Amino acid sequence: MNGTEGPSMIQIRVPVRVLLTVLPCLFFLYVNSVMLFALVKKPLLLESPRYILFGHLLFSDFLQVLLTTLLYIFALTMVRIITCVCIFVIQFTAITVKMSPINLAVMSLERFVAICFPLRHAAIATSRVTRGAIAVMWTVASLDSFTQLCLFFSLGNRSLTAQQVCRKKTVFQLQVYVIVNQVFTVANFVLVTVIIIYTYIATMVAVKCGSSCAYRAKVAHQTVILHALQLCLYLISTLFNMINSSDLFNLDPGVALYVNHLLFSGLIIFPKFLSSLLYGLKDQTFKHVFKYYFTFGYRSSVEPYPTS
């Protein structure tokens, strides 16, 4: 009796899990979309490399949460899709996961140049250079996925048109994929951590110099600290890909469903939402623009940033 009730209860609770997953994701995507819309509506902001990089961070986070949620729902509902589509979604999601920390490192470098080389900042951090840096970021973030795809087509013998449940473990079954992913993930975070620590020390030295730009240096120093906090939040997000409650613990499938939902909400959605919101609200210029559009212009005390 219990054996028949367990699976049926799990099937009944799946729609509830999907609903509880989609609602916070929709709220995050809404807040993220408002931030992107606020940037687009203020062209003067997009002339600054700092806001170009912030907008790119918002865009990559938007894609990551959207694709990760789709994969989570696919796995939860056991939907069978074509293998080639599943591979594309999985690998593109992996690229967006690695993109955010790299974006933070470039943002820290931009602040480092602004404080330590103020006279050369306008010549170095141009819009063209920033867009080139974004292209390099996508290339670096794609190295892991490109390597795994090469291994898949050289080692795998699966049909790309077959339908299956879209889970990374079911598509990339060999241990070599796990090793490659771990190597690139560790290398990515070590490189980003070194860059952020270096820029933190450099801006801290600039703050203690007591120059005429001491206030700007102090603000940049605080920004780099915020980047370090964001990096910790993104590191928490990557833990979801390494944790599988059913494998680490011999849990009942029903309990594992609860644990997976809590891990997804706590390690993916919340850190991403908090990271973007903290950075957006910290910036005094962007904060007023964001509040204005977030409330649909309702708050008369909040004025949009002037366009001229």
CSV table of C-alpha atoms in Angstrom, one decimal:
chain,number,residue,atom,x,y,z
A,1,MET,CA,0.0,0.0,0.0
A,2,ASN,CA,2.7,2.4,0.9
A,3,GLY,CA,4.7,1.5,-2.2
A,4,THR,CA,1.8,2.5,-4.4
A,5,GLU,CA,1.0,5.7,-2.5
A,6,GLY,CA,4.6,7.0,-2.6
A,7,PRO,CA,5.0,7.4,-6.3
A,8,SER,CA,1.5,8.7,-6.7
A,9,MET,CA,2.1,11.3,-4.1
A,10,ILE,CA,5.3,12.4,-5.8
A,11,GLN,CA,3.4,12.7,-9.1
A,12,ILE,CA,0.7,14.8,-7.4
A,13,ARG,CA,3.3,17.1,-5.8
A,14,VAL,CA,5.2,17.7,-9.0
A,15,PRO,CA,2.9,20.5,-10.2
A,16,VAL,CA,3.2,22.2,-6.8
A,17,ARG,CA,7.0,22.0,-7.1
A,18,VAL,CA,6.9,23.5,-10.6
A,19,LEU,CA,4.7,26.3,-9.4
A,20,LEU,CA,6.9,27.0,-6.4
A,21,THR,CA,9.9,27.0,-8.7
A,22,VAL,CA,8.4,29.2,-11.4
A,23,LEU,CA,7.0,32.0,-9.1
A,24,PRO,CA,10.4,33.2,-7.6
A,25,CYS,CA,12.0,32.8,-11.0
A,26,LEU,CA,9.4,35.0,-12.6
A,27,PHE,CA,10.0,37.6,-9.9
A,28,PHE,CA,13.7,37.5,-10.4
A,29,LEU,CA,13.3,37.8,-14.2
A,30,TYR,CA,11.0,40.7,-13.7
A,31,VAL,CA,13.4,42.6,-11.5
A,32,ASN,CA,16.3,41.8,-13.8
A,33,SER,CA,14.3,42.9,-16.9
A,34,VAL,CA,13.4,46.2,-15.2
A,35,MET,CA,17.1,46.8,-14.5
A,36,LEU,CA,18.0,46.1,-18.1
A,37,PHE,CA,15.1,48.3,-19.3
A,38,ALA,CA,16.3,51.1,-17.1
A,39,LEU,CA,19.8,50.9,-18.6
A,40,VAL,CA,18.4,50.9,-22.2
A,41,LYS,CA,16.2,53.9,-21.5
A,42,LYS,CA,19.2,55.9,-20.3
A,43,PRO,CA,21.7,56.0,-23.2
A,44,LEU,CA,24.1,58.1,-21.2
A,45,LEU,CA,24.6,55.2,-18.8
A,46,LEU,CA,25.4,52.9,-21.7
A,47,GLU,CA,28.2,55.2,-22.7
A,48,SER,CA,30.1,54.2,-19.5
A,49,PRO,CA,32.0,50.9,-19.6
A,50,ARG,CA,31.0,50.3,-16.0
A,51,TYR,CA,27.3,50.2,-16.9
A,52,ILE,CA,27.9,48.3,-20.1
A,53,LEU,CA,29.5,45.6,-18.1
A,54,PHE,CA,26.7,45.7,-15.5
A,55,GLY,CA,24.1,45.4,-18.2
A,56,HIS,CA,26.0,42.4,-19.6
A,57,LEU,CA,26.0,40.9,-16.2
A,58,LEU,CA,22.3,41.3,-15.9
A,59,PHE,CA,21.7,39.8,-19.3
A,60,SER,CA,23.9,36.8,-18.6
A,61,ASP,CA,22.2,36.2,-15.2
A,62,PHE,CA,18.8,36.5,-16.9
A,63,LEU,CA,19.7,33.8,-19.4
A,64,GLN,CA,21.2,31.6,-16.7
A,65,VAL,CA,18.2,31.7,-14.5
A,66,LEU,CA,15.8,31.2,-17.4
A,67,LEU,CA,17.7,28.2,-18.8
A,68,THR,CA,18.4,26.7,-15.4
A,69,THR,CA,14.8,26.9,-14.5
A,70,LEU,CA,13.8,25.2,-17.8
A,71,LEU,CA,16.3,22.4,-17.2
A,72,TYR,CA,15.1,22.0,-13.6
A,73,ILE,CA,11.4,21.8,-14.8
A,74,PHE,CA,12.4,19.3,-17.6
A,75,ALA,CA,14.1,17.0,-15.0
A,76,LEU,CA,11.2,17.4,-12.5
A,77,THR,CA,8.5,16.6,-15.0
A,78,MET,CA,10.5,13.9,-16.8
A,79,VAL,CA,9.8,15.6,-20.2
A,80,ARG,CA,11.5,13.8,-23.1
A,81,ILE,CA,13.1,16.1,-25.7
A,82,ILE,CA,15.4,15.7,-28.7
A,83,THR,CA,19.0,15.0,-27.7
A,84,CYS,CA,20.5,17.8,-29.8
A,85,VAL,CA,18.2,20.4,-28.3
A,86,CYS,CA,19.0,19.1,-24.8
A,87,ILE,CA,22.7,19.3,-25.5
A,88,PHE,CA,22.4,22.9,-26.7
A,89,VAL,CA,20.4,24.0,-23.7
A,90,ILE,CA,22.7,22.2,-21.2
A,91,GLN,CA,25.9,23.6,-22.7
A,92,PHE,CA,24.6,27.1,-23.2
A,93,THR,CA,23.4,27.1,-19.6
A,94,ALA,CA,26.9,26.0,-18.5
A,95,ILE,CA,28.4,29.0,-20.5
A,96,THR,CA,26.2,31.5,-18.7
A,97,VAL,CA,27.1,29.9,-15.3
A,98,LYS,CA,30.8,30.6,-16.0
A,99,MET,CA,30.1,34.0,-17.5
A,100,SER,CA,29.0,35.8,-14.3
A,101,PRO,CA,32.3,35.4,-12.3
A,102,ILE,CA,34.3,36.4,-15.4
A,103,ASN,CA,32.2,39.4,-15.8
A,104,LEU,CA,32.8,40.4,-12.2
A,105,ALA,CA,36.6,40.1,-12.7
A,106,VAL,CA,36.4,42.4,-15.8
A,107,MET,CA,34.3,44.9,-13.8
A,108,SER,CA,36.9,44.9,-11.0
A,109,LEU,CA,39.6,45.5,-13.6
A,110,GLU,CA,37.7,48.5,-15.0
A,111,ARG,CA,37.5,50.0,-11.5
A,112,PHE,CA,41.2,49.3,-11.0
A,113,VAL,CA,42.1,51.2,-14.1
A,114,ALA,CA,39.8,54.1,-13.2
A,115,ILE,CA,41.5,54.6,-9.8
A,116,CYS,CA,45.1,53.6,-10.4
A,117,PHE,CA,45.3,55.1,-14.0
A,118,PRO,CA,42.8,57.9,-13.9
A,119,LEU,CA,44.4,59.8,-16.7
A,120,ARG,CA,44.5,56.8,-19.1
A,121,HIS,CA,41.1,55.4,-18.1
A,122,ALA,CA,39.2,57.2,-20.8
A,123,ALA,CA,41.6,55.9,-23.4
A,124,ILE,CA,41.7,52.4,-22.1
A,125,ALA,CA,38.1,51.7,-21.0
A,126,THR,CA,36.3,52.8,-24.2
A,127,SER,CA,33.0,51.3,-25.4
A,128,ARG,CA,34.9,49.5,-28.2
A,129,VAL,CA,37.4,47.9,-25.8
A,130,THR,CA,34.5,47.0,-23.5
A,131,ARG,CA,32.6,45.2,-26.2
A,132,GLY,CA,35.8,43.4,-27.2
A,133,ALA,CA,36.2,42.3,-23.6
A,134,ILE,CA,32.7,41.0,-23.7
A,135,ALA,CA,33.5,38.9,-26.8
A,136,VAL,CA,36.6,37.5,-25.0
A,137,MET,CA,34.5,36.7,-21.9
A,138,TRP,CA,32.1,34.6,-24.0
A,139,THR,CA,35.1,32.8,-25.6
A,140,VAL,CA,36.7,32.0,-22.3
A,141,ALA,CA,33.3,30.9,-20.8
A,142,SER,CA,32.7,28.6,-23.8
A,143,LEU,CA,36.0,26.7,-23.5
A,144,ASP,CA,34.5,24.1,-21.1
A,145,SER,CA,31.4,23.5,-23.3
A,146,PHE,CA,33.5,23.4,-26.5
A,147,THR,CA,35.8,20.7,-24.9
A,148,GLN,CA,32.9,18.6,-23.7
A,149,LEU,CA,31.2,18.8,-27.1
A,150,CYS,CA,34.4,17.7,-28.8
A,151,LEU,CA,34.6,14.7,-26.4
A,152,PHE,CA,30.9,13.9,-26.9
A,153,PHE,CA,31.2,13.7,-30.7
A,154,SER,CA,34.5,11.8,-30.5
A,155,LEU,CA,33.5,9.3,-27.8
A,156,GLY,CA,29.7,9.2,-27.9
A,157,ASN,CA,27.7,7.0,-30.2
A,158,ARG,CA,24.2,8.4,-29.4
A,159,SER,CA,21.7,9.5,-31.9
A,160,LEU,CA,21.1,13.3,-31.8
A,161,THR,CA,17.5,12.8,-32.9
A,162,ALA,CA,16.5,10.4,-30.1
A,163,GLN,CA,14.2,11.6,-27.4
A,164,GLN,CA,15.2,11.4,-23.7
A,165,VAL,CA,14.8,13.1,-20.3
A,166,CYS,CA,17.0,16.2,-20.5
A,167,ARG,CA,19.5,15.7,-17.6
A,168,LYS,CA,23.2,16.3,-17.8
A,169,LYS,CA,23.9,12.9,-16.3
A,170,THR,CA,21.8,11.1,-18.9
A,171,VAL,CA,23.5,12.9,-21.8
A,172,PHE,CA,27.1,13.2,-20.6
A,173,GLN,CA,27.5,9.9,-18.7
A,174,LEU,CA,31.3,9.4,-18.9
A,175,GLN,CA,33.4,10.4,-15.9
A,176,VAL,CA,35.7,12.4,-18.2
A,177,TYR,CA,32.9,15.1,-18.6
A,178,VAL,CA,32.8,15.5,-14.8
A,179,ILE,CA,36.6,15.9,-14.6
A,180,VAL,CA,36.7,18.4,-17.4
A,181,ASN,CA,33.9,20.5,-15.9
A,182,GLN,CA,35.6,20.5,-12.5
A,183,VAL,CA,38.9,21.5,-13.9
A,184,PHE,CA,37.5,24.4,-15.8
A,185,THR,CA,35.3,25.5,-12.9
A,186,VAL,CA,38.2,25.5,-10.4
A,187,ALA,CA,40.5,27.3,-12.9
A,188,ASN,CA,37.7,29.9,-13.6
A,189,PHE,CA,37.1,30.7,-9.9
A,190,VAL,CA,40.8,30.7,-9.0
A,191,LEU,CA,41.6,33.2,-11.9
A,192,VAL,CA,38.6,35.4,-10.9
A,193,THR,CA,39.5,35.3,-7.2
A,194,VAL,CA,43.1,36.3,-7.9
A,195,ILE,CA,42.0,39.3,-10.1
A,196,ILE,CA,39.5,40.5,-7.5
A,197,ILE,CA,42.0,40.2,-4.6
A,198,TYR,CA,44.6,42.0,-6.7
A,199,THR,CA,42.3,44.9,-7.6
A,200,TYR,CA,41.1,45.0,-4.0
A,201,ILE,CA,44.7,45.5,-2.7
A,202,ALA,CA,45.5,48.0,-5.4
A,203,THR,CA,42.4,50.1,-4.7
A,204,MET,CA,43.0,49.9,-0.9
A,205,VAL,CA,46.5,51.3,-1.5
A,206,ALA,CA,45.0,54.1,-3.6
A,207,VAL,CA,42.6,54.9,-0.8
A,208,LYS,CA,45.5,55.2,1.7
A,209,CYS,CA,47.5,57.5,-0.6
A,210,GLY,CA,45.3,60.4,0.3
A,211,SER,CA,45.3,61.9,-3.2
A,212,SER,CA,42.8,64.4,-4.5
A,213,CYS,CA,40.7,61.4,-5.8
A,214,ALA,CA,40.5,59.8,-2.4
A,215,TYR,CA,36.7,59.8,-2.4
A,216,ARG,CA,36.5,58.1,-5.8
A,217,ALA,CA,39.1,55.6,-4.7
A,218,LYS,CA,37.1,54.8,-1.6
A,219,VAL,CA,34.0,54.3,-3.6
A,220,ALA,CA,35.8,52.1,-6.1
A,221,HIS,CA,37.3,50.2,-3.1
A,222,GLN,CA,33.8,49.5,-1.8
A,223,THR,CA,32.7,48.4,-5.2
A,224,VAL,CA,35.5,45.8,-5.4
A,225,ILE,CA,34.4,44.5,-2.0
A,226,LEU,CA,30.9,44.2,-3.4
A,227,HIS,CA,32.3,42.2,-6.4
A,228,ALA,CA,34.0,39.9,-3.9
A,229,LEU,CA,30.6,39.4,-2.2
A,230,GLN,CA,29.0,38.7,-5.5
A,231,LEU,CA,31.7,36.2,-6.3
A,232,CYS,CA,30.9,34.3,-3.1
A,233,LEU,CA,27.2,34.3,-4.1
A,234,TYR,CA,28.0,33.0,-7.6
A,235,LEU,CA,30.3,30.3,-6.0
A,236,ILE,CA,27.3,29.2,-3.9
A,237,SER,CA,25.3,29.0,-7.2
A,238,THR,CA,27.8,26.6,-8.7
A,239,LEU,CA,27.4,24.2,-5.7
A,240,PHE,CA,24.0,23.2,-7.1
A,241,ASN,CA,25.6,21.5,-10.0
A,242,MET,CA,27.9,19.6,-7.7
A,243,ILE,CA,25.2,18.5,-5.2
A,244,ASN,CA,22.8,15.7,-5.9
A,245,SER,CA,20.9,14.8,-2.8
A,246,SER,CA,19.9,11.3,-4.1
A,247,ASP,CA,23.6,10.4,-4.7
A,248,LEU,CA,25.2,12.0,-1.6
A,249,PHE,CA,22.5,10.7,0.7
A,250,ASN,CA,20.4,7.6,0.3
A,251,LEU,CA,17.2,9.6,0.6
A,252,ASP,CA,13.7,8.5,-0.2
A,253,PRO,CA,12.6,9.9,-3.6
A,254,GLY,CA,9.9,12.0,-2.0
A,255,VAL,CA,12.4,13.5,0.4
A,256,ALA,CA,15.0,14.0,-2.3
A,257,LEU,CA,12.4,16.0,-4.2
A,258,TYR,CA,12.0,18.4,-1.3
A,259,VAL,CA,15.7,18.7,-0.8
A,260,ASN,CA,16.4,19.3,-4.5
A,261,HIS,CA,13.8,22.1,-4.5
A,262,LEU,CA,15.3,23.8,-1.5
A,263,LEU,CA,18.8,23.5,-3.0
A,264,PHE,CA,17.6,25.0,-6.3
A,265,SER,CA,15.8,27.9,-4.6
A,266,GLY,CA,18.6,28.6,-2.1
A,267,LEU,CA,21.7,28.0,-4.3
A,268,ILE,CA,20.5,29.3,-7.7
A,269,ILE,CA,17.6,31.8,-7.5
A,270,PHE,CA,18.3,33.6,-4.2
A,271,PRO,CA,22.1,34.3,-4.8
A,272,LYS,CA,21.5,35.5,-8.3
A,273,PHE,CA,18.6,37.8,-7.2
A,274,LEU,CA,20.6,39.1,-4.2
A,275,SER,CA,23.7,39.8,-6.2
A,276,SER,CA,22.1,41.8,-9.0
A,277,LEU,CA,19.9,43.7,-6.5
A,278,LEU,CA,22.8,44.6,-4.2
A,279,TYR,CA,24.9,46.0,-7.0
A,280,GLY,CA,22.0,47.9,-8.6
A,281,LEU,CA,20.8,49.5,-5.3
A,282,LYS,CA,24.4,50.4,-4.2
A,283,ASP,CA,24.9,52.6,-7.3
A,284,GLN,CA,23.3,56.0,-6.5
A,285,THR,CA,22.9,56.9,-10.1
A,286,PHE,CA,21.3,53.7,-11.2
A,287,LYS,CA,19.2,53.2,-8.0
A,288,HIS,CA,17.0,56.2,-8.8
A,289,VAL,CA,16.5,55.1,-12.4
A,290,PHE,CA,15.7,51.5,-11.2
A,291,LYS,CA,13.2,52.6,-8.6
A,292,TYR,CA,11.5,54.9,-11.0
A,293,TYR,CA,10.8,52.1,-13.6
A,294,PHE,CA,10.2,49.4,-11.0
A,295,THR,CA,7.3,51.4,-9.6
A,296,PHE,CA,6.1,52.3,-13.1
A,297,GLY,CA,6.9,56.0,-12.3
A,298,TYR,CA,4.4,55.8,-9.4
A,299,ARG,CA,6.7,57.3,-6.9
A,300,SER,CA,6.8,61.0,-7.6
A,301,SER,CA,9.8,61.4,-5.2
A,302,VAL,CA,11.9,59.3,-7.5
A,303,GLU,CA,13.1,61.1,-10.6
A,304,PRO,CA,14.8,59.4,-13.5
A,305,TYR,CA,18.3,60.2,-14.2
A,306,PRO,CA,18.5,63.2,-16.5
A,307,THR,CA,19.2,62.4,-20.2
A,308,SER,CA,21.1,65.6,-20.9
